[in-house]
Tab-separated table of C-alpha atoms and ligand atoms in Angstrom:
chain	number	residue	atom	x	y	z
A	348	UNK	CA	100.289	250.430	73.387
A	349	UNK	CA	97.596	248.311	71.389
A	350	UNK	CA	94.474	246.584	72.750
A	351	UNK	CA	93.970	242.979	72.220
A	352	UNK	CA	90.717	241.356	72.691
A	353	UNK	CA	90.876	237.914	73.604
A	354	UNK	CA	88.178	235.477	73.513
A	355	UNK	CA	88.700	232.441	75.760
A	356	UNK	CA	91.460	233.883	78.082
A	357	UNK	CA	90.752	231.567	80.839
A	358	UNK	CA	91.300	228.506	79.404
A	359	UNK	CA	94.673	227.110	78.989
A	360	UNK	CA	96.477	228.894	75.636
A	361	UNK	CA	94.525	232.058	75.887
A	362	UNK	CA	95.564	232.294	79.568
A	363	UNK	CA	99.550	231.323	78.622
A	364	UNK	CA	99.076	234.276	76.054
A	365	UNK	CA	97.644	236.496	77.664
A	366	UNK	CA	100.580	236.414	80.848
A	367	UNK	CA	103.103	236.331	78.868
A	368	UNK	CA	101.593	239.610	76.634
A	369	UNK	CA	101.532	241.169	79.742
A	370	UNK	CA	105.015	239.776	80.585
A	371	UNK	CA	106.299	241.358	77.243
A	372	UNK	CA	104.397	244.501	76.634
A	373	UNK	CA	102.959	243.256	73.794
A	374	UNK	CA	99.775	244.921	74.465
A	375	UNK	CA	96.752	245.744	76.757
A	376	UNK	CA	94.371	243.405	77.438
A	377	UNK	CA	90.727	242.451	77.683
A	378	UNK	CA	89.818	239.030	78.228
A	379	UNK	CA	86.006	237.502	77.423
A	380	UNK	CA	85.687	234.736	78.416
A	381	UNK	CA	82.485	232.436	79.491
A	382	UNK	CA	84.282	230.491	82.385
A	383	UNK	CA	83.315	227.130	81.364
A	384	UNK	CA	84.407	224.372	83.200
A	385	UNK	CA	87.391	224.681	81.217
A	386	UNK	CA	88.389	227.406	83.156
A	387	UNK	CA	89.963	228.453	86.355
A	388	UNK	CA	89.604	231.566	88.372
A	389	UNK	CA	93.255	231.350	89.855
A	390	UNK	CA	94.611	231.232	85.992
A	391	UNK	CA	95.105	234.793	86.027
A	392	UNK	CA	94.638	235.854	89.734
A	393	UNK	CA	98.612	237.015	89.495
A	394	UNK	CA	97.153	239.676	86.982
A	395	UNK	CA	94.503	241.798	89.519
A	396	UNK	CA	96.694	244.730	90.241
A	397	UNK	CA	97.544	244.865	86.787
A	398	UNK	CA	95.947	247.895	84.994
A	399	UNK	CA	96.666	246.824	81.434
A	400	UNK	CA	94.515	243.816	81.835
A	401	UNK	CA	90.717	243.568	82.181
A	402	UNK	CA	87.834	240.688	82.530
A	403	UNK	CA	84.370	240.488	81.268
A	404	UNK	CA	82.529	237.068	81.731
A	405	UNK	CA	80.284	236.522	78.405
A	406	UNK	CA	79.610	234.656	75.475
A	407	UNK	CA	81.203	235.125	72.035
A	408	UNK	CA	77.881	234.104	71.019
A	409	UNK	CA	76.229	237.189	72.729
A	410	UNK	CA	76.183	239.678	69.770
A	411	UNK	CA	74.472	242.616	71.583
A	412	UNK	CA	76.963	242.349	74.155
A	413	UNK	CA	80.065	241.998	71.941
A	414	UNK	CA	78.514	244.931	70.000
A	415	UNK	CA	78.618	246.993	72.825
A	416	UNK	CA	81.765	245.591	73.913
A	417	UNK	CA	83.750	246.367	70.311
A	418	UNK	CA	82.356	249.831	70.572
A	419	UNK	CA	83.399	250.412	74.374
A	420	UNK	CA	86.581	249.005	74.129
A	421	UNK	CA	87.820	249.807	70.682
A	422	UNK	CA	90.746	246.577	70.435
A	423	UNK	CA	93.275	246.850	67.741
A	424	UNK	CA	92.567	243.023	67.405
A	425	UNK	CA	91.064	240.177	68.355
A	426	UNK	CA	92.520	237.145	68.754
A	427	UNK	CA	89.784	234.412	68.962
A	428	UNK	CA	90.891	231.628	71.646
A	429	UNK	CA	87.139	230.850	72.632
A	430	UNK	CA	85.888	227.485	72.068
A	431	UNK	CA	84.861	224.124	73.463
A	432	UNK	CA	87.912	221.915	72.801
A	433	UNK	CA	88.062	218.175	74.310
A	434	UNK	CA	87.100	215.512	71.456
A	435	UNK	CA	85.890	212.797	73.970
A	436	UNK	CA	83.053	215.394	75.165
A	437	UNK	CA	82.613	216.425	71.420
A	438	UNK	CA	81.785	212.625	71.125
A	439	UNK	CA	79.333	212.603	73.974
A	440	UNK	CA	77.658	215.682	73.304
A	441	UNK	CA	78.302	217.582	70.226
A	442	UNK	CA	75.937	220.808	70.906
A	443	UNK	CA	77.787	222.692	72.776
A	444	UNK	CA	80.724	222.788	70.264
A	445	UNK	CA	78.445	223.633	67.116
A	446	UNK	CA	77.073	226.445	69.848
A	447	UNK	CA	80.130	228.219	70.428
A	448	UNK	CA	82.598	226.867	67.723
A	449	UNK	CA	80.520	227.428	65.078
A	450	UNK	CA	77.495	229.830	65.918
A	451	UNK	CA	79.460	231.351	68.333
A	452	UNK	CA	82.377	232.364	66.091
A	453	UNK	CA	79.581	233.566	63.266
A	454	UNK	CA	78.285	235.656	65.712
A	455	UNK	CA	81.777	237.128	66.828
A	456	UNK	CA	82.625	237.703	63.128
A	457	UNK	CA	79.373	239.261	62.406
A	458	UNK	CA	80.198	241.745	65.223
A	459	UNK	CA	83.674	241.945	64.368
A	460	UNK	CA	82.180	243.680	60.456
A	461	UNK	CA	80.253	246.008	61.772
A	462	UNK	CA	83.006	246.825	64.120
A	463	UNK	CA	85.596	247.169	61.292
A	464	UNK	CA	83.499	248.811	58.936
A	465	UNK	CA	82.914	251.877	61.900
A	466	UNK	CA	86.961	252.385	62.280
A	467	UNK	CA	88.790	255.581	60.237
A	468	UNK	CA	90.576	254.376	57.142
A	469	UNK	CA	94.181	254.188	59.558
A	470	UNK	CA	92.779	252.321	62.044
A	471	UNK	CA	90.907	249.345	59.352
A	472	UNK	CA	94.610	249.096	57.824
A	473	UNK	CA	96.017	247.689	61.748
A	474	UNK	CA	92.785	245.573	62.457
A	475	UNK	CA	93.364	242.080	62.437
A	476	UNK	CA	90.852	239.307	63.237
A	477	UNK	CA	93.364	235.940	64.280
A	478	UNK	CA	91.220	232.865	64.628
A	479	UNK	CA	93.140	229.979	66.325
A	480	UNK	CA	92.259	226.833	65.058
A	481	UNK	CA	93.735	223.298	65.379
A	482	UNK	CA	95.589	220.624	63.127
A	483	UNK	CA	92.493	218.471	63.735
A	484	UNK	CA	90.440	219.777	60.412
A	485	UNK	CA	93.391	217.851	58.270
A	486	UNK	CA	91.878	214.487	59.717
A	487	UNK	CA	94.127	211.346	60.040
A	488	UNK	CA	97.748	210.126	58.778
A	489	UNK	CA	98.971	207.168	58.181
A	490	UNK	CA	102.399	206.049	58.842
A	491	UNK	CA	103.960	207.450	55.690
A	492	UNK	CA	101.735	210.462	54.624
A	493	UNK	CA	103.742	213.924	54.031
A	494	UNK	CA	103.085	216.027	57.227
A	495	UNK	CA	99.899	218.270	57.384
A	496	UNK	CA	100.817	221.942	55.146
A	497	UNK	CA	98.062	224.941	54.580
A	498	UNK	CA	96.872	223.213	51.633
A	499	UNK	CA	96.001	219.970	52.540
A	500	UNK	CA	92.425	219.375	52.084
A	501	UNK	CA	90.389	219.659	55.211
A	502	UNK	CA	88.855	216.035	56.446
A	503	UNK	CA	87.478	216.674	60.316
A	504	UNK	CA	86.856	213.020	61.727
A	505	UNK	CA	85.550	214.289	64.882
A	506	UNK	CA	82.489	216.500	66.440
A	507	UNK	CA	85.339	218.875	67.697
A	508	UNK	CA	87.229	218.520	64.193
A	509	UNK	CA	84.319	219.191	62.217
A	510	UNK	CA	83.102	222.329	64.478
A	511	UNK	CA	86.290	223.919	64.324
A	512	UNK	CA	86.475	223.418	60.400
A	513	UNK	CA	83.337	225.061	59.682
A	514	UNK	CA	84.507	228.499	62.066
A	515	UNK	CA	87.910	227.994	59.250
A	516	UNK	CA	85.352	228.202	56.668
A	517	UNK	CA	83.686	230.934	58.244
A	518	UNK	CA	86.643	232.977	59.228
A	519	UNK	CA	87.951	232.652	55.827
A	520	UNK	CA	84.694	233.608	53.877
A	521	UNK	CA	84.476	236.923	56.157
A	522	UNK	CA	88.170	237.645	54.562
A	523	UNK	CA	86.927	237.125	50.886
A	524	UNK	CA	83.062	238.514	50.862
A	525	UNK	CA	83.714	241.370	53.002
A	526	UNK	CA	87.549	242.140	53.354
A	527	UNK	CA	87.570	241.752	57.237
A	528	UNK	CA	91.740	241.562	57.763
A	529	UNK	CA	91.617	237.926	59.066
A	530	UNK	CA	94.696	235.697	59.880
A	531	UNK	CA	94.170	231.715	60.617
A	532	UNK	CA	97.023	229.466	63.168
A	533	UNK	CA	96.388	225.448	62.827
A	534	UNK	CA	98.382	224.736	65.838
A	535	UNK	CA	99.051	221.049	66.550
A	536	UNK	CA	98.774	219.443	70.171
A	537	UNK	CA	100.393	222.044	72.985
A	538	UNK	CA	101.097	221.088	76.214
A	539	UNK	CA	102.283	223.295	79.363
A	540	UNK	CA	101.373	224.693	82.441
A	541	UNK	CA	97.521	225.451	83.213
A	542	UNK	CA	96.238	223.068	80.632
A	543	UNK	CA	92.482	221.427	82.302
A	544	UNK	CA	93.174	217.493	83.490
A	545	UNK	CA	90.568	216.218	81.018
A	546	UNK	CA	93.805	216.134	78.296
A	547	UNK	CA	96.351	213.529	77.620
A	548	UNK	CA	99.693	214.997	79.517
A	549	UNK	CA	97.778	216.872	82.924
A	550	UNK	CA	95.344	213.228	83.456
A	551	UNK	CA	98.219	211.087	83.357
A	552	UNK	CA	100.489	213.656	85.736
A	553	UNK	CA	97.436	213.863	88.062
A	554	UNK	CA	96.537	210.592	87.998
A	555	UNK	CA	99.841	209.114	88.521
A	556	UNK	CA	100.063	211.082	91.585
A	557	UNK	CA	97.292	210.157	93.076
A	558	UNK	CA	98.035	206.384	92.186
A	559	UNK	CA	94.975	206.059	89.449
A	560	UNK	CA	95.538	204.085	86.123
A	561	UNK	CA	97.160	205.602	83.826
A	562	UNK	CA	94.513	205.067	80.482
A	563	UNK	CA	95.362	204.671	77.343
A	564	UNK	CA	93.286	204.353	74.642
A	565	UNK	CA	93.510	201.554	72.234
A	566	UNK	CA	96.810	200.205	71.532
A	567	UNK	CA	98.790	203.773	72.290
A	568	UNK	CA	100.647	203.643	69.040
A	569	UNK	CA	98.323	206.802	68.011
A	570	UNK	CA	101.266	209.785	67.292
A	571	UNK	CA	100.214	213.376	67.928
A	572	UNK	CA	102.756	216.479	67.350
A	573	UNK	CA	103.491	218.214	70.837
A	574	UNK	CA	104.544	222.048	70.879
A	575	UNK	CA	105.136	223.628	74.540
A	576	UNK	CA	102.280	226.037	74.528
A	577	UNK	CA	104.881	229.242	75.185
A	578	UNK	CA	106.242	227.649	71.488
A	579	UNK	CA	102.674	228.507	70.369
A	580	UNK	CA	101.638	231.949	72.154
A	581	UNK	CA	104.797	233.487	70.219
A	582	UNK	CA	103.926	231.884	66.585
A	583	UNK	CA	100.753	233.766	67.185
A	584	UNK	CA	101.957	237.001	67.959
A	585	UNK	CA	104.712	236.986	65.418
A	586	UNK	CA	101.552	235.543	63.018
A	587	UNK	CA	99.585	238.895	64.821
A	588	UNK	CA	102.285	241.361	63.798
A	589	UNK	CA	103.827	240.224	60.522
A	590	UNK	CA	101.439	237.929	58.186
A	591	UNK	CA	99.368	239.416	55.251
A	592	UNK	CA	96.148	239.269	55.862
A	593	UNK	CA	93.953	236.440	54.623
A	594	UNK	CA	96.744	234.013	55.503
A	595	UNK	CA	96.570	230.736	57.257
A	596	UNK	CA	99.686	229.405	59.146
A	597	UNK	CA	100.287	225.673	60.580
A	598	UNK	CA	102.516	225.769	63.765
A	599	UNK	CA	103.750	222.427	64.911
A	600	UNK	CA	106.305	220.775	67.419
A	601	UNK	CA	108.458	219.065	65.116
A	602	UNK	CA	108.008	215.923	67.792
A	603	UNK	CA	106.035	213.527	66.938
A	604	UNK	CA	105.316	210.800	69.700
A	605	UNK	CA	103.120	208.055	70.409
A	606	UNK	CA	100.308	208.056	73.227
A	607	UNK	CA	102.189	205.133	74.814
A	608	UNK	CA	105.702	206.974	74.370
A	609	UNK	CA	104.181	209.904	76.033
A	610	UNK	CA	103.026	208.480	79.522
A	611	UNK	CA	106.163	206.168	79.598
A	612	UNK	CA	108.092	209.406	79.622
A	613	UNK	CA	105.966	211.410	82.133
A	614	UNK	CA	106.247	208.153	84.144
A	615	UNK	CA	110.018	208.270	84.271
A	616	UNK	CA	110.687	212.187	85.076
A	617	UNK	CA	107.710	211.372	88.250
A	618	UNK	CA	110.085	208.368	89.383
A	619	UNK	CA	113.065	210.961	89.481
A	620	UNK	CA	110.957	214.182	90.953
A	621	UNK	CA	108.079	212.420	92.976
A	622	UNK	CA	109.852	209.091	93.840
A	623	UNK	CA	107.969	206.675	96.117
A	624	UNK	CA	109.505	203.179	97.351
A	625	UNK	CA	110.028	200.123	95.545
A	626	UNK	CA	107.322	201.446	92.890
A	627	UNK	CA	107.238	202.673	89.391
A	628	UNK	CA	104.824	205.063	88.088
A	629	UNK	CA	104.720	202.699	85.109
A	630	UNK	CA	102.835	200.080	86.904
A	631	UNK	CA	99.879	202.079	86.322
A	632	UNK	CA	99.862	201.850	82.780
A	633	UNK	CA	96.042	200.504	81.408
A	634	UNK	CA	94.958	200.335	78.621
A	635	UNK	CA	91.610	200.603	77.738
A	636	UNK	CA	88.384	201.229	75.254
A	637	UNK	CA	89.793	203.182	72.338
A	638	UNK	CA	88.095	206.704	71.331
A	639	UNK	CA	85.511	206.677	68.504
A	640	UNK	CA	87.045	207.388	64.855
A	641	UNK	CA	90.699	208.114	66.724
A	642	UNK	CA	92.681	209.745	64.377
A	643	UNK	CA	95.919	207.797	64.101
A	644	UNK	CA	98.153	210.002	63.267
A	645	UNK	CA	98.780	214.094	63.292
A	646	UNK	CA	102.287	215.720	62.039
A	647	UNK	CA	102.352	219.289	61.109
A	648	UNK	CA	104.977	220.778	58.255
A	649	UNK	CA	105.763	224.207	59.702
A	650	UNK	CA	107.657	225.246	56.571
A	651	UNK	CA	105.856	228.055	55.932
A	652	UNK	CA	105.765	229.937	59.275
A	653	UNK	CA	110.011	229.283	59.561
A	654	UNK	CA	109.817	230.656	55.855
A	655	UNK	CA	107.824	233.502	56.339
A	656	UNK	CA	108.399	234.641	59.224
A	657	UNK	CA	111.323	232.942	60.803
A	658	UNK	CA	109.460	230.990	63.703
A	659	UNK	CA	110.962	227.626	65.369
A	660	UNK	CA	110.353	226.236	68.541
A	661	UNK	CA	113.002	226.825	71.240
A	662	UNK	CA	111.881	224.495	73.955
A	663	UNK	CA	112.800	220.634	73.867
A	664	UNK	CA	109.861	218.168	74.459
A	665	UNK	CA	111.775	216.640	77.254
A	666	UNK	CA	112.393	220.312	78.803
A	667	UNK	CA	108.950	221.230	77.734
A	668	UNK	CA	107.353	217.939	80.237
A	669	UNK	CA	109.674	218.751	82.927
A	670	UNK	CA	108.819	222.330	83.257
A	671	UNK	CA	105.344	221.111	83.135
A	672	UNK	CA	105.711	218.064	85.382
A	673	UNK	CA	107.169	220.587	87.910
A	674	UNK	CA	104.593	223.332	87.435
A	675	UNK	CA	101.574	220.868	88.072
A	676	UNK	CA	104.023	219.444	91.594
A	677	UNK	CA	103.881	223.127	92.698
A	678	UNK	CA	100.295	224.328	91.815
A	679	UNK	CA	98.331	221.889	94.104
A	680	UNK	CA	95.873	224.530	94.410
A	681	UNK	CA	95.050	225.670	91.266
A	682	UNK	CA	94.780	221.451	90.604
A	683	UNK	CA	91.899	220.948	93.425
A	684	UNK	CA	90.107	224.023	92.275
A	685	UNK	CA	89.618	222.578	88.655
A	686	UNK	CA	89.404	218.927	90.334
A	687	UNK	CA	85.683	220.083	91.369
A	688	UNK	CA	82.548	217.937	91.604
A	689	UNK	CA	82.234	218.560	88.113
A	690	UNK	CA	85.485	216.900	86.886
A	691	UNK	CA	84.571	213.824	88.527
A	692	UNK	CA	81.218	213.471	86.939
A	693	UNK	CA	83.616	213.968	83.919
A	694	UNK	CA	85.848	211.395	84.726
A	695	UNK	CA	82.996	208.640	85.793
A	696	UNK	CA	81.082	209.100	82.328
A	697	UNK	CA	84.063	209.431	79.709
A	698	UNK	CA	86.075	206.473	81.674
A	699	UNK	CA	83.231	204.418	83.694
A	700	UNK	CA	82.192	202.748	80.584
A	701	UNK	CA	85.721	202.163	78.994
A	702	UNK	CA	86.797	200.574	82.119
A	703	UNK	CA	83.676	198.358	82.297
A	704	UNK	CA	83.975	197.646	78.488
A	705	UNK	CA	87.914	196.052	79.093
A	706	UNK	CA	86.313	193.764	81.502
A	707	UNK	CA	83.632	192.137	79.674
B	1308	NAD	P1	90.375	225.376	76.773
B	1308	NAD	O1	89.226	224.442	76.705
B	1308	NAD	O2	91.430	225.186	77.796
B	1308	NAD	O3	89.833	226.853	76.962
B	1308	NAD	C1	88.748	227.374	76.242
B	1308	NAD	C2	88.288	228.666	76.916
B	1308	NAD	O4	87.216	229.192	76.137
B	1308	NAD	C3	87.745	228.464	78.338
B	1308	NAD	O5	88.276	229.451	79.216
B	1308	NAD	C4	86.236	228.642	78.175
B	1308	NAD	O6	85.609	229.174	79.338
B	1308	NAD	C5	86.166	229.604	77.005
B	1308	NAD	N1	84.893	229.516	76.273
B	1308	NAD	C6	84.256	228.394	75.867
B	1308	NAD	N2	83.110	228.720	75.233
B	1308	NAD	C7	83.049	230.083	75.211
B	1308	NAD	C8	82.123	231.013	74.685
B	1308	NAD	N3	81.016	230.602	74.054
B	1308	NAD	N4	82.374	232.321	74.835
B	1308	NAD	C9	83.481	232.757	75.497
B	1308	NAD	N5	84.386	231.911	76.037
B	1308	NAD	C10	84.181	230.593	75.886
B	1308	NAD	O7	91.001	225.403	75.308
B	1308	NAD	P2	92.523	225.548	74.848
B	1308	NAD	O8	93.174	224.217	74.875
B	1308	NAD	O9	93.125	226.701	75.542
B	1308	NAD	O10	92.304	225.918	73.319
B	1308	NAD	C11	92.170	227.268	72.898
B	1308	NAD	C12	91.957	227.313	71.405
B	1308	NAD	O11	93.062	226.695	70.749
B	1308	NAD	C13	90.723	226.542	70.929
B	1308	NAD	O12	90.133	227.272	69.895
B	1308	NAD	C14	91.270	225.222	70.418
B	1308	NAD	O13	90.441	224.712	69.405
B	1308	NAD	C15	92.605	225.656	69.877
B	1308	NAD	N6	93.668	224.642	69.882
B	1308	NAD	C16	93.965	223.943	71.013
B	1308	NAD	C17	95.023	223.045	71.019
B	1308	NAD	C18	95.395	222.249	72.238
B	1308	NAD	O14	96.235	221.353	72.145
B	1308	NAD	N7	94.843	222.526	73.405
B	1308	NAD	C19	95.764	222.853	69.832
B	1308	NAD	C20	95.424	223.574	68.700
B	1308	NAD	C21	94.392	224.478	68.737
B	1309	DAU	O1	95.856	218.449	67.628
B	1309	DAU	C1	95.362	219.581	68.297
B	1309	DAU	C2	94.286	219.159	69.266
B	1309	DAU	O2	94.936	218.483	70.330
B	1309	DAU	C3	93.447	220.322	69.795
B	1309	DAU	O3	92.749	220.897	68.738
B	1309	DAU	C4	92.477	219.837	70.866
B	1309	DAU	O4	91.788	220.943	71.428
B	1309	DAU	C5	93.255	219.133	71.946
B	1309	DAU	O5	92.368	218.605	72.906
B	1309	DAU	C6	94.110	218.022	71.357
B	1309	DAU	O6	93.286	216.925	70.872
B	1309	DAU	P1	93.679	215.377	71.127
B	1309	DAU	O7	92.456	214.581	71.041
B	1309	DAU	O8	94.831	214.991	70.291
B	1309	DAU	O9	94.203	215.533	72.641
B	1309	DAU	P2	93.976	214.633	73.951
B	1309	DAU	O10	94.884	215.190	75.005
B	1309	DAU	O11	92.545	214.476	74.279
B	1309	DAU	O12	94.539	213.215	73.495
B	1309	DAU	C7	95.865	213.064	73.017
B	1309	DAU	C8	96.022	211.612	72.588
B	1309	DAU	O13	95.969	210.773	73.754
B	1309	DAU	C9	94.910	211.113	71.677
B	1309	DAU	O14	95.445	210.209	70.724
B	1309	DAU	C10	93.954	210.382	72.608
B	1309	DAU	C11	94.886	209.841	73.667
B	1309	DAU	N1	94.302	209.716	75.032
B	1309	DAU	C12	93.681	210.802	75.564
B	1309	DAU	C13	93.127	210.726	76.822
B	1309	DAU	C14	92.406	211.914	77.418
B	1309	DAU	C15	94.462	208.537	75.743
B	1309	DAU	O15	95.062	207.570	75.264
B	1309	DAU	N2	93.920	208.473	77.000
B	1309	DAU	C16	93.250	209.512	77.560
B	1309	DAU	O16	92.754	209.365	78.709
């Protein structure tokens, strides 16, 4: 069976991946990850007996230590999940995503060449290097602009955007200067189980629970594409085993929705699964201080994944949010864990001010 390095394992799509590679055979694997807040150590706890699966806590930035990693562990690929990926904390402090999204993947690409360049002649023909990136380096819609395809010119509006455009750049340069077999995914939003409460779908499920506002920035008529995050893991494995190398793929939901259409659903399946008396999740509904250069509008044209390699997405958006509703009703540990001190600093400095801003 292969080895798959991947970077970022404990956070919420590298984790989805890496269970269900496990689930499927796909492959062995070995996670790095840096356990940021992002993280959770009960993500993966279900995988300790499991002897095809291995953690190392470290940086992507860490070159001596990936060096010595590559070499000890010898993956078949890597499949770079690692980064820092909320735009409201891009917003309030960029550094840390120009840190690990962009010097961080340099330094995991330098590593990855020297790797490469040590394997036989068989193994450099099965090496891949898949570098998942987002639908955010496209930049912003408007109502009637064609979806988002491969070759639309990149236009990053945010800190986040931007950082993850230049690792692209990067990942793509390493693929024509020195021939390292690299594949790029430009996934649009996902949404699922295990996915950190600082993002759209989990806050409002969480909050709503616990009888917060609901918050919405601006006027909620800002559409984003939503793809169940099991959708995603098996793009990129089909992406993994099939694509040429030097290819970049956009995976999408086919479901565009607006912010406000969004919570109005999640509010309806809690009324029917969590119902309480004479209330309606609903009520909660606020809206409030709008993001910094929000990006209106995100669609993604996946007509060249179905093309090339015959990928759709099998789950429904309204299956998709009730599986996830239900997961987040029946993981009330794993929610307090990543509910630390530390998300409510979080919550107090990206919300304190909107909140304060409505009621000037
Ligand atoms: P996440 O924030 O949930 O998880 C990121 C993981 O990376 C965390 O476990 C964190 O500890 C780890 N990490 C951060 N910095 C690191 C470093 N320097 N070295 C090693 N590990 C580090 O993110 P996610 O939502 O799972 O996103 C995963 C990837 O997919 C990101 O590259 C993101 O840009 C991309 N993406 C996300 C979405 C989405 O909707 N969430 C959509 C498209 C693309
Ligand atoms: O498009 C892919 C991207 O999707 C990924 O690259 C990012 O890593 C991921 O975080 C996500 O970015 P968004 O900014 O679109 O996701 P977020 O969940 O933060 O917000 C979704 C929409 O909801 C967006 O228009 C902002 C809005 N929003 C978000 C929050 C957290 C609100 O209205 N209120 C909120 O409290």
């Amino acid at each position: 069976m292969q080895t798959f390095l991947i970077t970022g394992g404990a956070g919420f799509i590298g984790s989805n991946f890496i269970l269900k590679a496990r689930k499927e055979q796909w492959a062995n694997i070995i996670n790095l990850d840096k356990l940021t807040y992002a993280s959770n150590p009960l993500t993966l706890a279900e995988l300790q007996d499991d002897s095809g699966y291995n953690f190392v806590r470290g940086d992507i930035g860490d070159i001596e230590l990936i060096n010595n990693f590559l070499d000890q562990h010898q993956p078949d690929a890597i499949i770079n999940f690692a980064a820092e990926s909320h735009v409201d904390r891009s917003i309030l402090s960029p550094q840390d995503f120009i840190q690990t999204n962009v010097l961080g993947t340099f330094q995991l690409l330098e590593a990855s060449r020297a790797y490469y360049e040590k394997l036989s002649a068989q193994r450099q023909k099965q090496f891949r290097f898949l570098h998942i990136s987002t639908d955010e380096v496209y930049g912003s819609l408007t109502q009637t602009d064609p979806a988002f395809r491969e070759d639309t010119p990149y236009a990053p509006n945010s800190p986040y955007a931007a950082s993850k455009a230049g690792s692209d750049h990067l990942v793509r340069a390493y693929y024509h200067t020195y021939g390292l077999p690299t594949l790029t995914t430009n996934c649009s939003n996902n949404y699922g189980p295990r996915q950190f409460p600082e993002k759209l779908i989990p806050l409002i499920i969480l909050n709503a629970l616990n009888g917060k506002p609901l918050p919405i920035y601006g006027d909620g008529q800002n559409i984003r594409d939503w793809l169940y995050v099991e959708d995603h893991c098996e793009a990129v494995y089909l992406v993994l085993q099939q694509s040429s190398i030097g290819e970049t793929y956009n995976i999408g939901g086919n479901n565009e929705q607006t912010n406000l259409a969004v919570v109005e659903k999640i509010c309806a399946l809690l009324d029917e699964l969590a119902p309480k008396p004479n209330f309606h999740y609903s009520s909660l509904i606020t809206f409030v201080k709008d993001r910094p250069g929000h990006d209106r509008r995100y669609a993604i044209d996946s007509s060249k994944i179905k093309q090339d390699l015959g990928w759709e997405p099998k789950e429904s958006f309204d299956s998709g949010l009730l599986k996830t509703i239900q997961w987040y009703l029946n993981n009330s540990t794993w929610v307090e864990q990543v509910q630390s001190g530390a998300y409510h600093t979080w919550i107090q400095q990206n919300y304190g001010d909107r909140k304060a801003a409505l009621s000037h």
